[in-house]
XYZ file of N, CA and C in Angstrom:
792
model
N 26.789 -10.453 -86.645
C 25.955 -9.440 -85.071
C 25.235 -9.658 -84.792
N 24.037 -9.891 -85.708
C 22.530 -10.385 -84.479
C 23.027 -11.736 -83.305
N 23.826 -12.537 -84.071
C 24.159 -13.868 -83.660
C 24.830 -13.822 -82.796
N 25.382 -12.851 -82.500
C 27.074 -12.332 -81.095
C 25.818 -11.928 -79.978
N 25.111 -10.914 -80.763
C 23.836 -10.474 -79.687
C 23.367 -11.103 -79.357
N 22.286 -11.880 -79.854
C 21.804 -12.830 -78.926
C 22.367 -13.658 -78.729
N 23.221 -14.401 -78.280
C 24.432 -14.683 -77.441
C 24.690 -14.421 -76.198
N 24.804 -13.256 -76.475
C 25.309 -12.076 -75.344
C 24.172 -11.641 -75.114
N 23.164 -11.855 -75.379
C 22.006 -12.212 -74.732
C 21.121 -13.290 -73.451
N 21.821 -14.208 -74.276
C 21.455 -15.852 -73.276
C 22.470 -15.828 -72.533
N 23.832 -15.040 -72.279
C 24.785 -15.327 -72.063
C 23.795 -14.541 -70.724
N 23.221 -13.357 -70.547
C 22.681 -12.232 -69.273
C 21.726 -12.994 -69.107
N 21.013 -13.995 -69.277
C 20.245 -14.157 -68.977
C 20.169 -15.756 -67.884
N 21.402 -16.044 -68.238
C 22.068 -16.846 -67.367
C 22.442 -16.944 -66.205
N 23.376 -15.677 -66.542
C 23.976 -14.806 -65.458
C 23.126 -14.460 -64.257
N 22.415 -13.667 -64.474
C 20.750 -13.243 -64.234
C 20.209 -14.408 -62.990
N 20.029 -15.621 -63.745
C 19.393 -16.750 -63.437
C 20.249 -16.996 -62.252
N 21.545 -17.176 -62.716
C 22.233 -17.934 -61.474
C 22.682 -17.148 -60.414
N 22.102 -15.882 -60.207
C 22.617 -14.888 -59.174
C 20.566 -14.366 -58.510
N 20.027 -14.985 -59.173
C 18.730 -15.420 -58.427
C 18.897 -16.572 -58.057
N 19.382 -17.531 -58.098
C 19.846 -18.950 -57.333
C 20.496 -18.495 -55.915
N 21.564 -18.127 -56.530
C 23.054 -17.446 -55.244
C 21.875 -16.768 -53.978
N 20.958 -15.560 -55.089
C 20.569 -14.884 -53.773
C 19.546 -15.327 -52.989
N 18.444 -17.033 -53.143
C 18.024 -17.518 -52.753
C 18.529 -18.401 -52.180
N 19.517 -18.918 -52.385
C 20.298 -20.499 -52.122
C 21.314 -19.708 -50.404
N 21.693 -18.012 -50.721
C 22.616 -18.092 -49.855
C 22.080 -17.088 -48.469
N 23.298 -16.967 -47.656
C 22.493 -16.169 -46.473
C 21.610 -17.306 -46.053
N 21.425 -16.353 -44.534
C 20.970 -17.555 -43.411
C 19.807 -17.615 -43.565
N 18.862 -17.801 -44.629
C 17.625 -18.513 -44.828
C 17.154 -20.023 -44.604
N 16.292 -20.113 -43.183
C 16.431 -21.573 -43.096
C 18.038 -22.042 -42.534
N 18.770 -21.069 -42.087
C 19.700 -22.152 -41.379
C 19.883 -21.376 -40.011
N 19.098 -20.870 -38.712
C 19.347 -20.425 -37.991
C 19.844 -20.460 -36.679
N 21.210 -20.934 -36.042
C 21.632 -22.100 -35.145
C 21.441 -21.241 -34.028
N 21.622 -22.014 -32.581
C 21.329 -21.504 -31.435
C 23.514 -21.861 -31.135
N 23.944 -21.007 -30.112
C 25.192 -21.079 -29.516
C 26.250 -20.757 -30.607
N 27.281 -21.122 -30.441
C 28.447 -21.196 -31.744
C 28.891 -23.057 -32.656
N 28.365 -22.842 -33.808
C 27.514 -23.828 -34.530
C 28.813 -23.394 -35.601
N 29.834 -24.057 -36.256
C 30.358 -23.546 -37.188
C 30.159 -24.795 -38.089
N 29.388 -25.022 -37.734
C 28.569 -26.324 -39.495
C 27.319 -25.447 -39.979
N 27.053 -24.388 -39.424
C 26.160 -23.240 -39.561
C 26.335 -22.278 -40.761
N 26.925 -22.542 -41.540
C 27.699 -21.276 -42.235
C 27.444 -21.893 -43.655
N 27.434 -20.558 -44.584
C 27.431 -20.642 -46.050
C 27.888 -20.049 -46.566
N 28.092 -19.765 -48.027
C 28.773 -18.781 -48.936
C 28.019 -17.873 -49.432
N 28.659 -16.211 -48.738
C 27.863 -15.593 -49.165
C 28.484 -14.041 -48.399
N 27.996 -12.519 -48.533
C 28.398 -11.505 -48.640
C 28.584 -11.547 -46.556
N 29.607 -11.306 -46.267
C 29.097 -11.076 -44.323
C 28.220 -9.947 -44.238
N 28.923 -9.381 -42.853
C 28.083 -7.965 -42.640
C 28.837 -7.093 -42.538
N 30.769 -7.210 -43.095
C 31.610 -6.437 -42.814
C 32.113 -6.570 -44.306
N 30.949 -6.855 -45.026
C 31.437 -6.481 -46.938
C 31.999 -7.711 -47.431
N 32.599 -8.721 -46.530
C 34.001 -9.378 -47.141
C 32.771 -10.805 -48.117
N 33.044 -11.224 -49.087
C 32.805 -12.374 -49.953
C 33.213 -13.285 -49.157
N 32.733 -14.552 -48.781
C 33.498 -15.916 -48.047
C 32.283 -16.148 -47.018
N 33.219 -17.426 -46.786
C 32.389 -18.325 -45.716
C 31.668 -17.044 -44.681
N 30.460 -17.505 -44.317
C 29.445 -16.674 -43.380
C 28.517 -17.187 -42.421
N 28.817 -17.289 -41.603
C 27.632 -17.632 -40.394
C 26.349 -17.168 -39.538
N 25.547 -18.608 -39.034
C 24.210 -17.812 -39.628
C 23.778 -18.563 -38.219
N 25.019 -18.760 -36.299
C 24.432 -18.936 -34.972
C 25.094 -17.989 -34.807
N 23.920 -17.855 -33.662
C 24.566 -16.833 -32.310
C 25.674 -16.314 -32.294
N 26.386 -17.141 -31.856
C 28.138 -16.952 -32.058
C 28.739 -15.620 -33.089
N 27.994 -15.685 -33.688
C 28.435 -14.987 -35.411
C 28.590 -13.543 -34.201
N 27.297 -13.355 -33.775
C 26.999 -11.635 -33.348
C 28.500 -11.193 -32.746
N 28.824 -12.304 -31.953
C 30.522 -11.286 -30.950
C 31.809 -11.662 -31.743
N 31.859 -13.151 -33.174
C 33.376 -13.353 -33.870
C 33.017 -12.204 -34.790
N 31.623 -11.440 -35.057
C 31.466 -10.582 -36.029
C 31.561 -10.849 -37.582
N 31.446 -12.639 -37.909
C 31.319 -12.959 -38.694
C 30.042 -13.516 -39.418
N 28.915 -12.840 -39.244
C 27.281 -13.314 -39.586
C 27.526 -12.891 -41.386
N 26.602 -13.640 -41.682
C 26.133 -13.635 -43.476
C 25.502 -11.703 -42.969
N 25.544 -11.147 -44.063
C 24.542 -9.989 -44.068
C 23.487 -10.280 -43.803
N 22.330 -10.946 -44.213
C 20.854 -11.084 -43.760
C 20.980 -11.375 -42.969
N 21.827 -11.858 -41.377
C 21.716 -12.915 -40.186
C 20.398 -11.923 -39.312
N 20.335 -10.978 -38.881
C 19.392 -10.103 -38.820
C 18.116 -10.153 -39.166
N 18.229 -10.117 -40.071
C 16.690 -10.177 -41.070
C 16.215 -11.797 -40.572
N 16.620 -12.838 -41.335
C 16.393 -13.863 -41.128
C 16.545 -14.406 -39.611
N 17.455 -13.564 -38.936
C 17.422 -15.135 -36.864
C 17.480 -13.417 -36.388
N 16.205 -12.952 -36.509
C 15.386 -11.937 -35.562
C 16.126 -12.407 -34.206
N 16.648 -11.222 -33.185
C 16.985 -11.639 -31.841
C 15.439 -11.869 -31.553
N 14.714 -12.839 -30.326
C 14.194 -13.346 -29.435
C 14.406 -13.121 -28.338
N 14.593 -12.605 -26.978
C 14.316 -11.698 -25.729
C 14.052 -13.307 -24.936
N 14.354 -13.177 -24.105
C 13.400 -14.061 -23.268
C 12.275 -13.408 -22.493
N 11.118 -14.369 -22.689
C 10.157 -13.973 -21.606
C 9.632 -14.255 -19.737
N 9.234 -13.532 -19.429
C 8.921 -14.066 -17.916
C 7.839 -14.607 -17.632
N 6.929 -15.238 -16.867
C 5.419 -14.681 -16.339
C 6.097 -13.467 -15.195
N 4.139 -13.278 -14.667
C 4.719 -12.693 -13.038
C 5.044 -13.473 -12.351
N 5.399 -12.581 -11.353
C 5.544 -13.196 -10.036
C 4.558 -14.281 -9.561
N 5.022 -14.803 -8.966
C 3.879 -15.709 -8.092
C 3.587 -15.687 -6.805
N 2.668 -15.872 -5.877
C 2.401 -15.186 -4.912
C 3.686 -15.360 -3.832
N 3.787 -14.443 -2.841
C 4.879 -14.781 -2.221
C 4.622 -16.362 -1.187
N 5.361 -17.532 -1.104
C 5.330 -17.651 0.117
C 5.563 -17.797 1.438
N 5.433 -18.703 2.222
C 4.921 -18.378 3.468
C 6.444 -17.957 4.538
N 6.775 -18.051 5.395
C 7.912 -18.077 6.017
C 8.693 -20.053 5.728
N 9.496 -19.341 6.443
C 10.376 -20.927 5.943
C 10.452 -21.472 7.343
N 10.222 -20.967 8.814
C 10.352 -20.873 10.118
C 8.873 -20.154 10.653
N 8.521 -20.734 11.736
C 7.370 -19.408 11.737
C 8.057 -18.777 13.378
N 7.142 -18.044 13.614
C 7.714 -17.565 15.140
C 9.071 -16.742 15.653
N 9.440 -16.945 14.362
C 11.513 -16.211 14.628
C 11.372 -15.465 12.990
N 12.768 -14.744 13.105
C 12.921 -13.822 11.824
C 13.383 -15.066 10.637
N 12.804 -14.919 9.745
C 13.303 -16.604 8.042
C 13.190 -15.507 7.121
N 12.834 -16.188 6.092
C 13.114 -16.043 5.036
C 11.986 -17.082 3.563
N 10.760 -15.913 2.935
C 10.643 -16.433 1.744
C 10.701 -16.084 0.651
N 9.688 -16.809 -0.103
C 10.488 -16.650 -1.733
C 8.655 -16.608 -2.548
N 9.458 -16.321 -4.066
C 8.481 -16.626 -4.710
C 9.279 -16.850 -6.320
N 8.633 -17.328 -7.377
C 8.746 -17.719 -8.244
C 8.581 -16.904 -9.631
N 8.707 -17.191 -11.009
C 8.325 -17.002 -11.440
C 8.745 -18.177 -12.889
N 8.077 -18.275 -14.300
C 9.198 -19.626 -15.022
C 8.778 -18.845 -16.200
N 9.855 -19.551 -17.167
C 10.315 -18.718 -18.284
C 9.125 -19.648 -19.388
N 8.590 -18.157 -19.803
C 8.210 -18.543 -20.886
C 7.874 -18.693 -22.287
N 9.215 -18.136 -22.624
C 9.952 -18.281 -23.668
C 11.445 -17.685 -23.778
N 12.150 -18.713 -24.297
C 13.599 -18.896 -24.097
C 13.995 -17.766 -25.102
N 15.141 -17.153 -24.609
C 15.827 -16.001 -25.727
C 16.264 -17.266 -26.229
N 16.257 -16.624 -27.427
C 17.295 -17.265 -29.032
C 17.724 -15.780 -30.100
N 18.575 -16.275 -31.065
C 19.493 -15.203 -31.476
C 19.751 -14.112 -31.119
N 20.717 -14.315 -29.761
C 21.207 -13.053 -29.275
C 20.216 -12.248 -28.591
N 19.144 -12.708 -28.380
C 18.515 -11.484 -27.155
C 18.259 -11.984 -26.014
N 17.496 -10.871 -25.267
C 17.997 -10.543 -24.182
C 17.790 -11.608 -23.086
N 18.994 -12.271 -22.651
C 18.800 -13.229 -21.688
C 17.597 -13.502 -20.181
N 17.081 -14.851 -19.639
C 16.532 -14.993 -18.929
C 16.596 -14.133 -18.018
N 15.963 -12.930 -16.771
C 16.462 -12.299 -15.682
C 16.208 -13.535 -14.338
N 16.250 -12.958 -13.132
C 16.463 -14.266 -12.290
C 14.655 -14.702 -12.280
N 14.820 -16.117 -11.705
C 13.135 -16.325 -11.563
C 12.869 -17.242 -10.276
N 13.594 -16.296 -9.812
C 13.415 -15.890 -7.838
C 13.755 -14.998 -7.207
N 13.035 -14.325 -6.534
C 13.274 -13.982 -4.847
C 13.375 -13.809 -4.051
N 13.923 -13.372 -2.977
C 14.007 -13.915 -1.239
C 13.450 -13.148 -0.953
N 13.328 -12.766 0.061
C 13.159 -11.946 1.178
C 12.648 -12.453 3.328
N 13.327 -11.138 3.669
C 13.378 -11.228 5.060
C 11.784 -11.638 5.683
N 11.314 -12.433 6.484
C 10.098 -12.719 7.151
C 9.978 -12.599 8.329
N 8.386 -12.738 8.546
C 8.372 -13.028 9.992
C 6.428 -13.413 9.977
N 6.369 -14.502 10.508
C 5.196 -15.119 11.040
C 5.209 -14.883 12.310
N 3.729 -14.357 12.878
C 3.571 -14.773 14.158
C 2.587 -15.705 15.299
N 2.187 -16.624 13.585
C 1.559 -18.242 14.022
C 2.109 -19.222 13.675
N 2.095 -20.161 14.904
C 3.164 -20.921 14.412
C 2.251 -22.251 13.303
N 2.811 -23.787 12.785
C 2.079 -24.577 11.921
C 0.502 -24.314 12.531
N 0.334 -24.770 13.939
C -0.493 -25.219 14.345
C -1.740 -24.307 14.466
N -1.418 -22.714 13.757
C -1.951 -21.827 13.828
C -2.090 -21.136 15.194
N -1.403 -21.249 16.325
C -1.515 -20.405 17.153
C -0.785 -19.358 17.110
N -1.101 -18.676 17.890
C -0.263 -16.829 18.434
C 1.026 -17.213 18.559
N 2.413 -16.817 18.107
C 3.548 -17.087 19.081
C 3.582 -16.219 20.147
N 2.986 -15.641 20.403
C 3.457 -14.615 21.734
C 4.058 -13.840 21.506
N 4.743 -12.873 22.567
C 5.682 -11.857 22.195
C 6.935 -11.412 22.976
N 8.100 -11.315 21.921
C 9.418 -11.500 22.437
C 9.469 -9.913 23.027
N 10.463 -9.581 23.751
C 11.500 -8.165 24.176
C 12.518 -7.968 23.684
N 12.676 -8.829 22.381
C 13.493 -8.118 21.933
C 13.574 -7.098 20.921
N 14.478 -7.166 19.636
C 14.785 -5.811 19.198
C 13.138 -5.648 18.059
N 13.402 -4.518 17.278
C 12.392 -4.584 16.128
C 12.969 -5.109 15.144
N 12.356 -5.841 14.324
C 12.624 -6.612 13.317
C 12.379 -5.373 12.191
N 13.047 -5.647 10.627
C 12.917 -4.786 10.096
C 13.142 -5.243 9.016
N 12.525 -5.462 7.110
C 12.919 -5.681 6.401
C 12.318 -4.433 5.580
N 12.654 -4.908 3.836
C 12.609 -3.638 2.900
C 11.176 -4.143 2.745
N 10.643 -2.457 2.401
C 9.122 -1.928 2.140
C 8.459 -3.257 1.105
N 9.398 -3.806 -0.205
C 8.852 -4.858 -0.652
C 8.521 -5.333 -0.333
N 8.434 -6.793 1.389
C 7.856 -7.664 2.448
C 6.052 -7.038 1.956
N 5.854 -5.259 2.273
C 5.052 -5.344 3.231
C 3.557 -5.286 1.685
N 3.880 -5.314 0.405
C 3.374 -5.494 -0.763
C 2.667 -6.143 -0.755
N 3.247 -7.055 -0.261
C 2.833 -9.152 -0.042
C 1.725 -9.038 0.880
N 1.762 -8.005 1.549
C 0.860 -8.169 2.910
C -0.633 -8.550 2.684
N -1.333 -9.067 3.423
C -2.683 -8.991 3.468
C -3.313 -7.767 3.651
N -4.852 -7.100 2.685
C -5.105 -5.932 2.827
C -6.397 -6.002 3.447
N -7.115 -7.537 3.135
C -8.494 -7.853 4.059
C -7.799 -8.571 4.488
N -8.510 -9.252 6.249
C -9.782 -10.251 6.680
C -9.933 -11.478 5.520
N -9.738 -12.650 6.507
C -10.808 -13.649 5.508
C -12.385 -13.624 5.750
N -13.151 -12.487 6.020
C -14.499 -12.124 5.904
C -14.712 -10.906 4.624
N -13.421 -11.066 3.967
C -12.751 -9.241 2.676
C -13.380 -7.866 3.570
N -13.381 -7.548 4.877
C -13.138 -6.530 5.393
C -11.873 -6.124 6.244
N -11.538 -4.800 5.598
C -10.500 -4.256 5.153
C -9.702 -4.230 6.907
N -8.210 -4.206 6.470
C -7.103 -4.486 7.920
C -7.604 -2.862 8.227
N -6.823 -2.858 9.129
C -6.143 -1.402 9.769
C -4.600 -1.379 9.018
N -4.877 0.033 8.122
C -3.869 0.504 7.357
C -2.549 1.118 7.801
N -2.733 1.214 8.969
C -1.122 0.734 10.476
C -0.786 2.645 10.146
N 0.365 2.392 10.328
C 0.588 3.644 10.315
C 2.807 3.741 9.916
N 3.079 4.979 10.569
C 4.765 5.241 9.670
C 5.485 6.088 11.176
N 6.220 5.207 11.275
C 7.204 6.147 12.682
C 8.672 6.304 11.968
N 9.131 7.196 12.131
C 10.019 7.730 11.398
C 11.188 7.480 12.733
N 12.441 7.159 12.096
C 13.590 6.892 13.087
C 14.722 8.420 12.526
N 15.326 8.337 13.002
C 17.377 9.101 13.332
C 18.016 7.272 13.769
N 19.194 7.060 12.381
C 19.718 6.106 12.599
C 20.982 6.499 14.174
N 21.002 5.713 14.661
C 21.966 6.140 15.746
C 23.616 5.624 15.195
N 22.905 3.967 14.931
C 24.644 2.825 14.877
C 23.439 2.012 13.637
N 24.933 1.304 13.285
C 24.809 0.204 12.527
C 25.698 -0.607 12.179
N 25.839 -2.232 12.538
C 26.907 -2.970 12.146
C 27.942 -2.893 10.756
N 28.663 -3.107 10.657
C 29.432 -2.659 9.055
C 28.791 -3.596 8.276
N 27.961 -5.637 8.719
C 28.079 -6.130 8.295
C 26.500 -6.216 7.210
N 26.060 -4.670 7.249
C 24.548 -4.221 6.300
C 24.868 -3.628 4.937
N 26.543 -3.115 5.359
C 26.936 -2.712 4.063
C 27.528 -3.506 3.355
N 28.130 -4.526 3.520
C 28.574 -5.892 3.134
C 27.859 -6.782 2.451
N 26.322 -7.130 2.651
C 25.777 -8.261 1.970
C 25.397 -8.236 0.967
N 25.645 -9.389 0.119
C 25.643 -9.098 -1.006
C 24.339 -10.096 -1.890
N 23.863 -10.542 -0.427
C 22.855 -11.477 -1.428
C 21.301 -10.941 -1.786
N 20.959 -11.292 -2.926
C 19.947 -10.673 -3.830
C 18.764 -9.867 -2.706
N 18.238 -10.964 -2.045
C 17.189 -10.135 -0.929
C 17.609 -9.419 0.197
N 19.222 -9.059 -0.096
C 19.291 -8.623 1.275
C 20.556 -6.835 0.642
N 20.018 -7.005 -0.153
C 20.414 -5.445 -0.869
C 19.846 -4.578 0.070
N 18.363 -3.968 0.084
C 18.237 -3.091 1.085
C 18.471 -2.264 2.042
N 19.672 -3.802 2.550
C 20.498 -3.014 3.637
C 22.004 -2.610 3.589
N 22.052 -2.159 2.267
C 22.792 -1.396 2.133
C 22.934 0.385 2.380
N 21.240 0.285 2.154
C 20.962 1.841 2.352
C 21.216 2.160 3.514
N 20.990 0.866 4.613
C 20.609 1.516 5.977
C 22.200 2.403 6.562
N 22.200 4.033 6.706
C 23.332 4.652 7.154
C 23.342 5.469 8.168
N 24.172 5.566 9.326
C 24.573 6.546 10.355
C 23.418 8.042 9.966
N 23.041 8.232 10.532
C 22.189 9.646 10.606
C 20.947 9.830 9.865
N 21.234 8.963 9.255
C 19.565 9.078 7.627
C 18.426 9.383 8.740
N 17.567 10.276 8.261
C 16.116 9.894 8.374
C 15.527 8.519 7.776
N 14.617 7.553 8.806
C 14.444 6.021 7.787
C 12.699 6.363 8.462
N 12.107 5.754 8.000
C 10.373 5.753 7.796
C 10.597 4.018 7.661
N 9.358 3.005 9.106
C 9.286 2.226 9.022
C 7.180 2.252 9.231
N 7.275 1.328 8.723
C 5.645 1.513 8.255
C 5.145 0.247 9.684
N 4.247 0.013 9.897
C 4.199 -0.681 11.141
C 2.461 -0.947 10.378
N 1.823 -1.936 10.418
C 1.081 -2.548 9.357
C 0.579 -4.176 9.691
N -0.449 -4.374 9.849
C -0.845 -5.891 9.669
C -0.028 -7.127 8.889
N 0.002 -7.869 9.536
C -0.124 -8.357 11.075
C 0.790 -8.419 11.969
N 1.653 -7.452 11.502
C 3.077 -7.443 12.592
C 2.504 -6.346 13.704
N 1.297 -6.023 13.522
C 0.606 -5.367 14.913
C 0.520 -6.018 15.841
N 0.412 -5.894 17.288
C 0.851 -6.740 17.909
C -0.772 -7.099 18.887
N -1.464 -7.674 18.826
C -3.402 -7.719 18.754
C -3.386 -7.008 20.289
N -4.164 -6.086 19.658
C -5.257 -4.844 20.469
C -4.171 -3.772 21.178
N -3.185 -3.586 20.858
C -2.174 -2.769 20.889
C -2.086 -1.658 20.210
N -2.347 -1.638 18.842
C -2.467 -0.683 17.560
C -0.933 -0.189 17.261
N -0.075 -0.805 17.770
C 1.503 -0.698 17.471
C 2.540 -2.010 17.422
N 3.419 -2.006 17.051
C 4.492 -2.737 17.205
C 5.224 -3.330 17.016
N 6.284 -4.104 17.433
C 6.711 -4.118 18.769
C 8.917 -3.434 18.384
N 8.856 -2.942 19.036
C 10.150 -1.641 18.534
C 9.880 -0.211 18.241
N 8.384 0.014 17.705
C 8.283 1.018 17.387
C 8.567 2.078 18.161
N 8.910 1.849 19.835
C 8.527 2.697 20.233
C 7.507 3.211 20.886
N 6.604 3.295 20.500
C 5.529 4.213 21.505
C 5.521 4.217 22.877
N 6.316 3.198 23.612
C 6.177 4.041 24.797
C 7.299 4.308 25.727
N 7.736 5.033 24.574
C 9.605 5.333 24.739
C 9.434 6.389 24.473
N 10.542 7.896 24.911
C 10.912 9.515 24.581
C 11.690 9.184 23.576
N 11.798 10.621 23.183
C 12.727 10.668 22.211
C 14.366 10.726 22.563
N 14.475 10.932 23.329
C 15.722 10.464 23.356
C 16.059 8.685 23.819
N 15.285 8.320 23.992
C 15.161 6.440 24.312
C 15.812 6.032 22.973
N 17.238 5.241 22.971
C 18.193 4.944 22.069
C 17.346 2.683 21.984
N 16.878 2.997 20.788
C 15.847 1.276 20.288
C 16.910 0.703 19.272
N 16.668 -0.096 19.590
C 17.337 -1.927 18.681
C 16.519 -2.412 18.088
N 17.367 -2.168 16.986
C 16.563 -2.727 15.694
C 17.418 -3.668 15.367
N 16.840 -4.766 14.502
C 18.081 -5.670 13.667
C 16.975 -6.041 11.649
N 17.900 -6.155 11.314
C 17.663 -6.425 9.750
C 17.444 -8.287 9.973
N 15.721 -8.418 8.627
C 15.677 -10.000 8.626
C 16.282 -9.803 7.637
N 16.798 -11.171 7.569
C 17.542 -11.849 6.039
C 19.265 -12.234 6.397
N 19.913 -11.037 7.348
C 21.308 -11.200 7.681
C 20.581 -10.675 8.914
N 20.991 -11.684 10.229
C 20.845 -10.962 12.337
C 22.503 -10.672 12.129
N 23.872 -10.525 11.109
C 24.341 -9.616 11.664
C 24.111 -8.165 11.335
N 23.392 -8.138 10.695
C 22.775 -6.254 10.527
C 22.225 -5.802 11.325
N 22.279 -5.213 12.226
C 21.426 -4.640 13.190
C 21.734 -3.385 13.976
N 21.504 -2.488 14.404
C 21.608 -1.153 14.899
C 21.064 -0.378 15.542
N 21.310 0.714 16.274
C 20.226 2.013 16.985
C 19.514 2.469 16.063
N 18.749 2.983 17.456
C 17.233 4.486 16.320
C 17.024 5.414 17.206
N 16.557 6.215 17.539
C 16.087 6.947 17.787
C 14.326 7.578 17.351
N 13.748 7.469 17.913
C 12.184 7.705 17.397
C 11.628 9.452 17.132
N 11.824 9.471 15.626
C 11.656 11.084 15.776
C 10.397 11.137 16.045
N 9.015 10.625 15.018
C 7.649 11.080 15.478
C 6.663 9.956 14.709
N 5.896 9.949 15.236
C 4.980 8.898 13.846
C 3.518 9.472 13.784
N 3.572 8.989 12.083
C 2.772 9.707 11.474
C 1.962 8.696 10.316
N 1.327 9.082 9.529
C 0.192 8.417 8.804
C 0.588 7.467 7.799
N 1.595 8.293 7.356
C 2.490 8.378 6.045
C 3.899 8.031 6.224
N 4.065 7.741 5.627
C 5.983 7.526 5.137
C 6.514 8.355 4.347
N 6.951 9.726 5.025
C 8.396 10.939 3.541
C 9.404 10.502 3.304
N 9.964 9.454 3.702
C 11.427 8.969 3.002
C 11.349 8.385 1.918
N 12.415 8.872 0.852
C 12.759 7.959 -0.112
C 12.036 6.810 -0.075
N 12.261 5.853 -1.350
C 11.423 4.099 -1.171
C 12.806 3.535 -0.722
N 14.458 3.913 -1.138
C 15.361 3.028 -0.190
C 15.320 3.147 1.679
N 15.126 4.378 1.851
C 15.401 4.378 3.658
C 13.570 4.251 3.968
N 12.904 3.160 3.018
C 11.582 3.402 4.045
C 11.909 1.624 3.944
N 11.165 0.657 5.675
C 11.022 0.064 5.709
C 9.705 -0.859 6.271
N 9.670 -1.603 7.050
C 7.916 -2.732 7.453
C 8.850 -2.816 8.628
N 7.778 -2.627 9.557
C 8.341 -4.048 10.706
C 7.762 -5.172 10.423
N 8.076 -6.411 10.814
C 7.677 -7.834 11.026
C 7.091 -7.960 12.207
C-alpha cells in the first residue's frame, strides 16, 4: 500500500514538473513576430480557449488565433512621432503657393499598435519678397486667404526682437463661392469645405500680409463701403474663389475656428 502511494506521489511530481515545463515553453514568450508569419506559432491554449496551434504574430489579432498570453508577452507598441518642424518657405515667391512641414518617426508601431500618422502637412501661402529679398510689389487682384493654421507659423517679432503689429480682424458675409471649394480632397485644402454662402467669416490681417505703411491687407475692404462686393480666392486651390461683403473691422475675430481665415 505504501509502495503504491510512493509511486503515485512520484507520478504526480513528474506530471507537475512536465506542466511547469509546458507553461515555460509554451505561449508567446520570446516569439513576437511582425506581420502575418505562420511559422511564428506554438502549441498551447488559444485566446478562444481551444488547445492546439496558436500564433504570436501581429496578424493573429485579426485572425483570432493568438496564444493566450499574446497581449502580455507582445504588448502593443504605438507609433511615436516627433514634433512638427518649422514651416518651409513658399514654393514660389510673389504668388499664391504651397509650403510644407514634416515630422519623423521616433518609434515604429509594433504588435498591432497604433500606426504612424501622416508625416507631412502642406498649406497655402504667399511670400511678399522674391528670392533676392526684394519686395514683390502690389497687385490689384483678389484677396488671397488660407486657413488660420498658416497664421500660427508667422513670425511675431522682427529681426531685432521687437514685437510686430498684432494686426486686426475683418468680418465678412460670404455672398458666393465656387463648387470646387466643397469637393477639394487634398489634406491641406480641407478647410475650404467650411466656406459656405451666407455664413459670417473672420479673416485676420497680420504681418507680413499687411501692405507697407498702409496698416491693411490687400482685399480687406478698408477702402470700400459695406455694400461693395469684394472678391477672394483660396490659396492651395485656385478654383475655390468667391465674393463677400465687409461687415466690420474688429481687433479680435469672433467666428468659430472653422470659419476663421487669414489674409496672405
